[in-house]
Amino acid sequence: MTQFKKATALALLMSLSGTVYSTAVVAAPDYAKIEERKNAKTKIMGERTGKKVVKAFDLYNEDKIDEAIALLRELEPSDDFDKATVNRYLGNMYAQKEQYDDAIKYIRLAIAPDALNFKDQADLYKLLGDLYAGTSKFQEAIKTYKDWMDFTGEEDSKVYARIAQGYYELKQYAKVEEPANKAIKLEEEPNKQYHMLKIGAFFELKRYKDAVKVAETLVKLFPEDPKMWTQLGSFYMQIEEYSKGQTVMEVAYNKGYFDKENHYKILSSYYSLNDIPNKAAVVFEKAVKEGKVERNKRNVSAIASYHHQAKNLVDAAKYYEEAAKFDNDAELYRKAGSLLLTEQKFSAAVERLNKALELGTDKEGSTYSDLAEAYLYQAKYKQVYQAIVKAQEDPRTRKFARGWATFIKDKAQRNGVKI
């Protein structure tokens, strides 16, 4: 809970907490009664009670808050106004000491007789709501803020925002939108947090399209805020609006708004999803080289995948091999070897494919088949035959390998090689 700041004793005791939480849409206030309360004659404490309260303030000004509280607790005024006033001061002092249960107790006692002057009573409702919310008693906070609205007949953007926040904390997400909208409508200057409450609730409700609409509004309201752009860009991924997402993230990228690793991942993903894999590879590779994205197995594998998709097979093979080295990943060595074979880098392919076999690849049949092909282009017929025989041990490549075995024997014999 936000601690009450000491300015003057009286200002402190009459101040409100700055915590922001809240409650529900209220019943129609009784405006006639409200006007009667506002116009009522201002009440003052009786002389006897007033003198002792002044002594308590003197102690408070000397930073003797415990002594001030003790003196106020000794008072037993009979008049409802005096009693409510003493309880009000006690509640504020306990709140300053962060003894919130006691603060709540005395503020409730101060409110109960409805004896205070209009503004003091209204301020206590708000303070009580803040104390409830600050101690995670959100249902009680909701009721108290509702009481404040009924008592004053006022609407306030901050109170509606506290209402929305209260419902959010209670996980009553469907109730967040209405008070958040009222907070937005009443606020003179746009407030990001009011919109973010709606976004949070919509995500919890899986109303992703509604969340995106709010995020679009935020970009229009706060076009210079980098977070609004990257947030909207990431949200489009959720609703599979890949083209819009790419456009927004490109703007953010070009403006230098990226400050998280995930931003580079999202933009690269959009390029890939929109069939522009070469851009995905360039952006992500650059981010990794510049240290903006960690150089780990997962990210290096992503670079390889983008190059693979873009048919930059030599580059893809290079990055698959780099990724494989993080933990001796047989499958990534196999991929590197297969791509090098396609690019007719036969010796390099043999090296990577043998490494995959050494590490125990799960795709032995296809690896031996690729290895046989790489040897064949180097006219290493004995190695070709040995590899294709091994490929026959895998049910997935057995039929193909048997057919190849006969062909390889014949080709070797024609080239004067005995197998």
Short mmCIF file of C-alpha atoms in Angstrom, two decimals:
data_model
loop_
_atom_site.label_atom_id
_atom_site.label_comp_id
_atom_site.label_asym_id
_atom_site.label_seq_id
_atom_site.Cartn_x
_atom_site.Cartn_y
_atom_site.Cartn_z
CA MET A 1 0.00 0.00 0.00
CA THR A 2 1.32 3.44 -0.82
CA GLN A 3 2.55 5.13 2.32
CA PHE A 4 0.97 8.45 3.28
CA LYS A 5 3.40 11.31 2.85
CA LYS A 6 3.87 13.82 5.61
CA ALA A 7 3.27 17.39 4.60
CA THR A 8 1.43 18.96 7.50
CA ALA A 9 -0.36 16.99 10.14
CA LEU A 10 -3.73 18.20 9.01
CA ALA A 11 -2.99 17.66 5.34
CA LEU A 12 -1.78 14.17 6.09
CA LEU A 13 -4.81 13.27 8.12
CA MET A 14 -7.13 14.49 5.41
CA SER A 15 -5.25 12.96 2.46
CA LEU A 16 -6.11 9.98 0.33
CA SER A 17 -3.95 7.06 -0.62
CA GLY A 18 -2.64 7.01 -4.18
CA THR A 19 -3.39 3.35 -4.81
CA VAL A 20 -5.54 2.67 -7.87
CA TYR A 21 -8.17 -0.08 -7.73
CA SER A 22 -11.96 -0.23 -7.94
CA THR A 23 -15.62 -1.28 -8.26
CA ALA A 24 -18.85 -1.59 -10.11
CA VAL A 25 -21.40 0.46 -11.91
CA VAL A 26 -23.58 2.13 -9.32
CA ALA A 27 -27.22 2.74 -8.62
CA ALA A 28 -28.70 6.18 -9.24
CA PRO A 29 -27.63 8.53 -6.42
CA ASP A 30 -30.18 10.56 -4.46
CA TYR A 31 -29.23 14.00 -5.74
CA ALA A 32 -31.65 15.86 -3.49
CA LYS A 33 -30.07 14.30 -0.42
CA ILE A 34 -26.59 14.98 -1.81
CA GLU A 35 -27.39 18.69 -2.21
CA GLU A 36 -28.81 18.77 1.32
CA ARG A 37 -25.57 17.30 2.67
CA LYS A 38 -23.42 19.70 0.68
CA ASN A 39 -25.38 22.71 1.92
CA ALA A 40 -25.53 21.60 5.53
CA LYS A 41 -23.91 23.83 8.13
CA THR A 42 -20.24 23.01 8.68
CA LYS A 43 -19.72 21.12 11.92
CA ILE A 44 -16.80 21.66 14.29
CA MET A 45 -15.55 19.61 17.22
CA GLY A 46 -16.57 20.40 20.76
CA GLU A 47 -14.05 22.41 22.79
CA ARG A 48 -13.00 19.59 25.11
CA THR A 49 -12.42 17.06 22.32
CA GLY A 50 -10.84 19.70 20.13
CA LYS A 51 -8.18 20.58 22.72
CA LYS A 52 -7.07 16.97 23.07
CA VAL A 53 -7.01 16.49 19.30
CA VAL A 54 -4.72 19.54 19.04
CA LYS A 55 -2.41 17.91 21.61
CA ALA A 56 -2.41 14.75 19.49
CA PHE A 57 -1.42 16.83 16.45
CA ASP A 58 1.42 18.40 18.45
CA LEU A 59 2.71 14.91 19.24
CA TYR A 60 2.34 13.91 15.63
CA ASN A 61 4.36 16.94 14.50
CA GLU A 62 7.13 15.79 16.85
CA ASP A 63 7.10 12.42 15.05
CA LYS A 64 5.51 10.81 18.10
CA ILE A 65 2.79 9.07 16.16
CA ASP A 66 2.32 6.22 18.65
CA GLU A 67 1.79 8.74 21.46
CA ALA A 68 -0.64 10.68 19.28
CA ILE A 69 -2.61 7.51 18.58
CA ALA A 70 -2.65 6.61 22.27
CA LEU A 71 -4.01 10.04 23.19
CA LEU A 72 -6.74 9.86 20.54
CA ARG A 73 -7.77 6.38 21.69
CA GLU A 74 -8.27 7.68 25.23
CA LEU A 75 -10.94 10.06 24.02
CA GLU A 76 -14.55 9.00 24.48
CA PRO A 77 -16.63 11.78 22.95
CA SER A 78 -20.39 11.38 23.18
CA ASP A 79 -21.19 13.55 20.15
CA ASP A 80 -21.42 11.57 16.88
CA PHE A 81 -19.47 14.18 14.93
CA ASP A 82 -16.65 14.33 17.48
CA LYS A 83 -16.51 10.55 17.69
CA ALA A 84 -16.41 10.17 13.88
CA THR A 85 -13.71 12.84 13.62
CA VAL A 86 -11.47 11.12 16.20
CA ASN A 87 -11.96 7.78 14.44
CA ARG A 88 -11.13 9.44 11.14
CA TYR A 89 -7.83 10.74 12.49
CA LEU A 90 -7.02 7.37 14.02
CA GLY A 91 -7.70 5.64 10.72
CA ASN A 92 -5.38 8.00 8.86
CA MET A 93 -2.60 7.60 11.41
CA TYR A 94 -2.80 3.82 11.34
CA ALA A 95 -2.73 3.96 7.57
CA GLN A 96 0.48 6.01 7.74
CA LYS A 97 1.96 3.34 10.02
CA GLU A 98 0.89 0.74 7.44
CA GLN A 99 -1.26 -0.98 10.05
CA TYR A 100 -4.02 -1.38 7.53
CA ASP A 101 -6.39 -3.62 9.48
CA ASP A 102 -6.56 -1.00 12.24
CA ALA A 103 -6.85 1.77 9.68
CA ILE A 104 -9.81 0.03 8.04
CA LYS A 105 -11.45 -0.57 11.43
CA TYR A 106 -11.36 3.10 12.47
CA ILE A 107 -12.29 4.50 9.07
CA ARG A 108 -15.34 2.25 8.98
CA LEU A 109 -16.27 3.53 12.46
CA ALA A 110 -15.82 7.10 11.22
CA ILE A 111 -18.06 6.54 8.20
CA ALA A 112 -20.83 4.58 9.92
CA PRO A 113 -22.80 7.40 11.62
CA ASP A 114 -22.73 9.65 8.52
CA ALA A 115 -21.91 12.54 10.84
CA LEU A 116 -18.90 14.13 9.14
CA ASN A 117 -18.93 17.13 6.86
CA PHE A 118 -19.67 16.21 3.24
CA LYS A 119 -16.14 16.35 1.82
CA ASP A 120 -14.59 14.53 4.78
CA GLN A 121 -17.15 11.74 4.54
CA ALA A 122 -16.62 11.46 0.78
CA ASP A 123 -12.83 11.37 1.16
CA LEU A 124 -13.08 8.59 3.72
CA TYR A 125 -15.10 6.41 1.35
CA LYS A 126 -12.30 6.74 -1.21
CA LEU A 127 -9.61 6.09 1.36
CA LEU A 128 -11.42 3.03 2.66
CA GLY A 129 -11.77 1.71 -0.87
CA ASP A 130 -8.05 2.24 -1.42
CA LEU A 131 -7.18 0.44 1.81
CA TYR A 132 -9.37 -2.52 0.92
CA ALA A 133 -7.86 -2.72 -2.54
CA GLY A 134 -4.34 -2.30 -1.23
CA THR A 135 -4.88 -5.28 1.07
CA SER A 136 -6.36 -7.37 -1.76
CA LYS A 137 -9.92 -7.14 -0.44
CA PHE A 138 -11.22 -6.28 -3.88
CA GLN A 139 -14.85 -7.22 -3.33
CA GLU A 140 -15.01 -4.89 -0.33
CA ALA A 141 -13.23 -2.21 -2.35
CA ILE A 142 -15.85 -2.53 -5.07
CA LYS A 143 -18.68 -2.02 -2.64
CA THR A 144 -16.94 0.94 -1.01
CA TYR A 145 -16.31 2.73 -4.28
CA LYS A 146 -19.94 2.13 -5.14
CA ASP A 147 -20.84 3.77 -1.82
CA TRP A 148 -18.63 6.74 -2.72
CA MET A 149 -20.47 7.18 -6.02
CA ASP A 150 -23.86 6.93 -4.33
CA PHE A 151 -22.81 9.36 -1.61
CA THR A 152 -21.32 12.03 -3.89
CA GLY A 153 -23.29 11.55 -7.09
CA GLU A 154 -19.99 12.02 -8.90
CA GLU A 155 -18.28 10.16 -11.70
CA ASP A 156 -14.51 10.05 -11.79
CA SER A 157 -12.22 8.46 -14.36
CA LYS A 158 -9.78 7.21 -11.73
CA VAL A 159 -12.53 5.58 -9.70
CA TYR A 160 -13.90 3.83 -12.78
CA ALA A 161 -10.38 2.65 -13.55
CA ARG A 162 -10.14 1.32 -10.01
CA ILE A 163 -13.43 -0.44 -10.61
CA ALA A 164 -12.05 -2.09 -13.73
CA GLN A 165 -8.85 -3.06 -11.93
CA GLY A 166 -10.83 -4.52 -9.06
CA TYR A 167 -12.84 -6.74 -11.38
CA TYR A 168 -9.66 -7.79 -13.13
CA GLU A 169 -8.04 -8.81 -9.84
CA LEU A 170 -11.15 -10.81 -8.98
CA LYS A 171 -10.84 -12.52 -12.38
CA GLN A 172 -14.29 -11.24 -13.30
CA TYR A 173 -12.95 -10.29 -16.70
CA ALA A 174 -16.30 -9.83 -18.42
CA LYS A 175 -17.05 -6.95 -16.02
CA VAL A 176 -13.86 -5.02 -16.75
CA GLU A 177 -14.87 -3.48 -20.08
CA GLU A 178 -17.74 -1.24 -18.97
CA PRO A 179 -15.99 0.66 -16.17
CA ALA A 180 -12.80 0.84 -18.24
CA ASN A 181 -14.77 2.45 -21.08
CA LYS A 182 -16.25 4.98 -18.64
CA ALA A 183 -12.79 5.78 -17.31
CA ILE A 184 -11.56 6.32 -20.87
CA LYS A 185 -14.54 8.54 -21.70
CA LEU A 186 -14.13 10.73 -18.62
CA GLU A 187 -10.37 11.18 -18.79
CA GLU A 188 -9.34 14.53 -20.27
CA GLU A 189 -6.00 13.19 -21.53
CA PRO A 190 -5.70 9.63 -22.91
CA ASN A 191 -4.44 7.15 -20.33
CA LYS A 192 -2.68 4.02 -21.59
CA GLN A 193 -3.42 2.04 -18.46
CA TYR A 194 -7.17 2.29 -18.90
CA HIS A 195 -6.88 0.76 -22.36
CA MET A 196 -4.44 -1.87 -21.11
CA LEU A 197 -7.03 -3.04 -18.58
CA LYS A 198 -9.35 -3.82 -21.48
CA ILE A 199 -6.61 -5.59 -23.41
CA GLY A 200 -5.76 -7.73 -20.39
CA ALA A 201 -9.40 -8.69 -19.87
CA PHE A 202 -9.95 -9.44 -23.57
CA PHE A 203 -6.95 -11.74 -23.64
CA GLU A 204 -8.20 -13.62 -20.59
CA LEU A 205 -11.58 -13.96 -22.33
CA LYS A 206 -9.83 -15.02 -25.57
CA ARG A 207 -11.43 -12.05 -27.33
CA TYR A 208 -8.27 -11.48 -29.32
CA LYS A 209 -9.84 -9.43 -32.10
CA ASP A 210 -11.21 -6.99 -29.52
CA ALA A 211 -7.78 -6.79 -27.90
CA VAL A 212 -6.28 -5.95 -31.30
CA LYS A 213 -8.82 -3.13 -31.81
CA VAL A 214 -7.80 -1.57 -28.52
CA ALA A 215 -4.13 -1.93 -29.42
CA GLU A 216 -4.80 -0.21 -32.75
CA THR A 217 -6.40 2.67 -30.86
CA LEU A 218 -3.35 2.95 -28.62
CA VAL A 219 -1.04 3.27 -31.63
CA LYS A 220 -3.18 6.15 -32.91
CA LEU A 221 -3.25 7.84 -29.49
CA PHE A 222 0.43 7.31 -28.70
CA PRO A 223 2.24 7.06 -32.05
CA GLU A 224 5.60 7.99 -30.50
CA ASP A 225 5.49 5.21 -27.91
CA PRO A 226 7.58 2.25 -29.14
CA LYS A 227 5.71 -0.23 -26.96
CA MET A 228 2.40 0.53 -28.62
CA TRP A 229 3.82 -0.50 -32.01
CA THR A 230 5.55 -3.68 -30.88
CA GLN A 231 2.53 -4.67 -28.81
CA LEU A 232 0.14 -4.28 -31.73
CA GLY A 233 2.56 -6.08 -34.04
CA SER A 234 2.71 -9.08 -31.74
CA PHE A 235 -1.08 -9.14 -31.27
CA TYR A 236 -1.68 -9.58 -35.00
CA MET A 237 0.11 -12.92 -34.74
CA GLN A 238 -2.60 -14.08 -32.34
CA ILE A 239 -5.36 -13.50 -34.90
CA GLU A 240 -3.26 -14.64 -37.89
CA GLU A 241 -3.26 -11.22 -39.54
CA TYR A 242 0.28 -11.80 -40.80
CA SER A 243 0.36 -9.06 -43.43
CA LYS A 244 -0.79 -6.35 -41.01
CA GLY A 245 1.55 -7.69 -38.37
CA GLN A 246 4.50 -7.51 -40.74
CA THR A 247 3.68 -3.93 -41.71
CA VAL A 248 3.46 -2.75 -38.10
CA MET A 249 6.60 -4.57 -37.01
CA GLU A 250 8.51 -3.23 -40.03
CA VAL A 251 7.59 0.31 -38.98
CA ALA A 252 8.75 -0.41 -35.45
CA TYR A 253 11.97 -2.00 -36.72
CA ASN A 254 12.80 0.88 -39.03
CA LYS A 255 12.14 3.39 -36.26
CA GLY A 256 14.48 1.54 -33.92
CA TYR A 257 11.69 0.57 -31.53
CA PHE A 258 12.83 -3.01 -30.96
CA ASP A 259 14.22 -3.54 -27.48
CA LYS A 260 13.44 -7.21 -26.88
CA GLU A 261 14.70 -10.38 -28.48
CA ASN A 262 11.14 -11.43 -29.15
CA HIS A 263 10.54 -8.42 -31.42
CA TYR A 264 13.14 -9.68 -33.90
CA LYS A 265 11.65 -13.17 -33.70
CA ILE A 266 8.16 -11.88 -34.44
CA LEU A 267 9.22 -9.81 -37.46
CA SER A 268 11.26 -12.69 -38.87
CA SER A 269 8.32 -15.04 -38.34
CA TYR A 270 6.04 -12.67 -40.25
CA TYR A 271 8.47 -12.60 -43.17
CA SER A 272 8.56 -16.38 -43.16
CA LEU A 273 4.78 -16.73 -42.90
CA ASN A 274 4.32 -14.19 -45.71
CA ASP A 275 6.72 -16.16 -47.96
CA ILE A 276 9.59 -13.67 -47.73
CA PRO A 277 12.08 -16.05 -46.08
CA ASN A 278 15.15 -14.25 -47.38
CA LYS A 279 14.21 -11.15 -45.37
CA ALA A 280 13.53 -13.33 -42.36
CA ALA A 281 17.03 -14.77 -42.65
CA VAL A 282 18.69 -11.37 -43.12
CA VAL A 283 16.89 -9.68 -40.20
CA PHE A 284 17.37 -12.53 -37.76
CA GLU A 285 20.96 -13.27 -38.76
CA LYS A 286 21.85 -9.58 -38.32
CA ALA A 287 20.17 -9.45 -34.91
CA VAL A 288 22.12 -12.49 -33.73
CA LYS A 289 25.42 -11.11 -35.06
CA GLU A 290 24.80 -7.78 -33.31
CA GLY A 291 24.01 -9.50 -30.02
CA LYS A 292 20.41 -8.32 -29.94
CA VAL A 293 19.30 -11.95 -30.05
CA GLU A 294 21.15 -14.60 -28.08
CA ARG A 295 23.34 -16.92 -30.12
CA ASN A 296 21.90 -20.20 -28.85
CA LYS A 297 20.87 -23.42 -30.52
CA ARG A 298 17.25 -22.45 -30.99
CA ASN A 299 18.01 -19.09 -32.60
CA VAL A 300 20.81 -20.39 -34.81
CA SER A 301 18.46 -23.18 -35.93
CA ALA A 302 15.91 -20.50 -36.84
CA ILE A 303 18.45 -18.73 -39.06
CA ALA A 304 19.18 -22.06 -40.72
CA SER A 305 15.47 -22.71 -41.24
CA TYR A 306 14.92 -19.29 -42.86
CA HIS A 307 17.89 -19.80 -45.21
CA HIS A 308 16.57 -23.27 -45.98
CA GLN A 309 13.13 -21.85 -46.81
CA ALA A 310 14.80 -19.21 -49.00
CA LYS A 311 16.81 -21.97 -50.75
CA ASN A 312 20.10 -20.50 -49.57
CA LEU A 313 21.18 -24.08 -48.96
CA VAL A 314 24.89 -23.57 -48.28
CA ASP A 315 24.12 -20.91 -45.66
CA ALA A 316 21.38 -23.10 -44.24
CA ALA A 317 23.81 -26.02 -43.95
CA LYS A 318 26.36 -23.79 -42.22
CA TYR A 319 23.86 -22.71 -39.57
CA TYR A 320 22.40 -26.20 -39.10
CA GLU A 321 25.91 -27.41 -38.36
CA GLU A 322 26.57 -24.53 -35.96
CA ALA A 323 23.31 -25.30 -34.16
CA ALA A 324 24.22 -29.00 -34.05
CA LYS A 325 27.47 -28.24 -32.24
CA PHE A 326 25.67 -26.84 -29.18
CA ASP A 327 24.75 -30.33 -28.01
CA ASN A 328 25.88 -32.75 -30.76
CA ASP A 329 22.46 -32.89 -32.42
CA ALA A 330 22.55 -35.75 -34.93
CA GLU A 331 19.46 -34.58 -36.82
CA LEU A 332 20.90 -31.14 -37.48
CA TYR A 333 24.16 -32.67 -38.75
CA ARG A 334 22.02 -34.86 -41.05
CA LYS A 335 20.16 -31.81 -42.36
CA ALA A 336 23.44 -30.01 -43.02
CA GLY A 337 24.80 -33.02 -44.87
CA SER A 338 21.68 -33.45 -46.98
CA LEU A 339 21.70 -29.78 -48.06
CA LEU A 340 25.40 -29.92 -48.94
CA LEU A 341 24.67 -32.99 -51.04
CA THR A 342 21.98 -31.05 -52.91
CA GLU A 343 24.51 -28.28 -53.54
CA GLN A 344 27.01 -30.87 -54.83
CA LYS A 345 29.43 -30.30 -51.95
CA PHE A 346 30.05 -34.04 -51.79
CA SER A 347 33.07 -34.27 -49.50
CA ALA A 348 31.52 -31.83 -47.04
CA ALA A 349 28.24 -33.76 -47.19
CA VAL A 350 30.01 -37.04 -46.38
CA GLU A 351 31.64 -35.50 -43.33
CA ARG A 352 28.34 -34.19 -41.88
CA LEU A 353 26.37 -37.33 -42.72
CA ASN A 354 28.96 -39.56 -41.06
CA LYS A 355 28.84 -37.28 -38.01
CA ALA A 356 25.07 -37.74 -37.86
CA LEU A 357 25.48 -41.53 -37.98
CA GLU A 358 28.20 -41.41 -35.34
CA LEU A 359 25.89 -39.47 -33.02
CA GLY A 360 23.02 -41.91 -33.57
CA THR A 361 20.55 -40.23 -35.91
CA ASP A 362 16.99 -41.55 -35.83
CA LYS A 363 16.90 -41.45 -39.63
CA GLU A 364 19.63 -43.98 -40.39
CA GLY A 365 18.07 -45.21 -43.64
CA SER A 366 17.82 -41.81 -45.31
CA THR A 367 21.23 -40.78 -43.94
CA TYR A 368 22.91 -43.87 -45.43
CA SER A 369 21.03 -43.28 -48.68
CA ASP A 370 22.33 -39.70 -48.86
CA LEU A 371 25.79 -40.90 -47.93
CA ALA A 372 25.69 -43.46 -50.74
CA GLU A 373 24.73 -40.75 -53.22
CA ALA A 374 27.55 -38.47 -52.01
CA TYR A 375 30.08 -41.30 -52.43
CA LEU A 376 28.65 -42.19 -55.83
CA TYR A 377 29.34 -38.71 -57.21
CA GLN A 378 32.91 -39.14 -56.01
CA ALA A 379 33.12 -42.56 -57.71
CA LYS A 380 33.87 -44.24 -54.37
CA TYR A 381 31.93 -47.38 -55.27
CA LYS A 382 32.93 -49.58 -52.33
CA GLN A 383 31.80 -46.91 -49.87
CA VAL A 384 28.63 -46.43 -51.93
CA TYR A 385 27.82 -50.10 -51.70
CA GLN A 386 28.57 -50.32 -47.97
CA ALA A 387 26.26 -47.34 -47.32
CA ILE A 388 23.41 -48.69 -49.44
CA VAL A 389 23.61 -52.09 -47.73
CA LYS A 390 23.25 -50.30 -44.37
CA ALA A 391 20.26 -48.39 -45.76
CA GLN A 392 18.52 -51.73 -46.32
CA GLU A 393 18.42 -52.29 -42.55
CA ASP A 394 15.91 -49.47 -42.16
CA PRO A 395 12.35 -50.52 -43.11
CA ARG A 396 11.66 -46.99 -44.35
CA THR A 397 14.39 -47.17 -47.03
CA ARG A 398 14.75 -50.93 -47.54
CA LYS A 399 12.92 -51.21 -50.88
CA PHE A 400 14.68 -48.22 -52.38
CA ALA A 401 18.09 -49.37 -51.11
CA ARG A 402 17.72 -52.89 -52.55
CA GLY A 403 17.00 -51.48 -55.98
CA TRP A 404 20.01 -49.20 -55.71
CA ALA A 405 22.33 -52.01 -54.54
CA THR A 406 21.98 -53.85 -57.87
CA PHE A 407 22.53 -50.65 -59.85
CA ILE A 408 25.66 -49.78 -57.83
CA LYS A 409 27.17 -53.27 -58.28
CA ASP A 410 26.73 -53.03 -62.04
CA LYS A 411 28.14 -49.50 -62.18
CA ALA A 412 31.15 -50.48 -60.07
CA GLN A 413 31.89 -53.48 -62.30
CA ARG A 414 31.67 -51.30 -65.42
CA ASN A 415 34.24 -49.02 -63.83
CA GLY A 416 36.56 -51.91 -62.94
CA VAL A 417 35.79 -51.92 -59.24
CA LYS A 418 35.09 -55.24 -57.56
CA ILE A 419 32.61 -55.14 -54.71
#
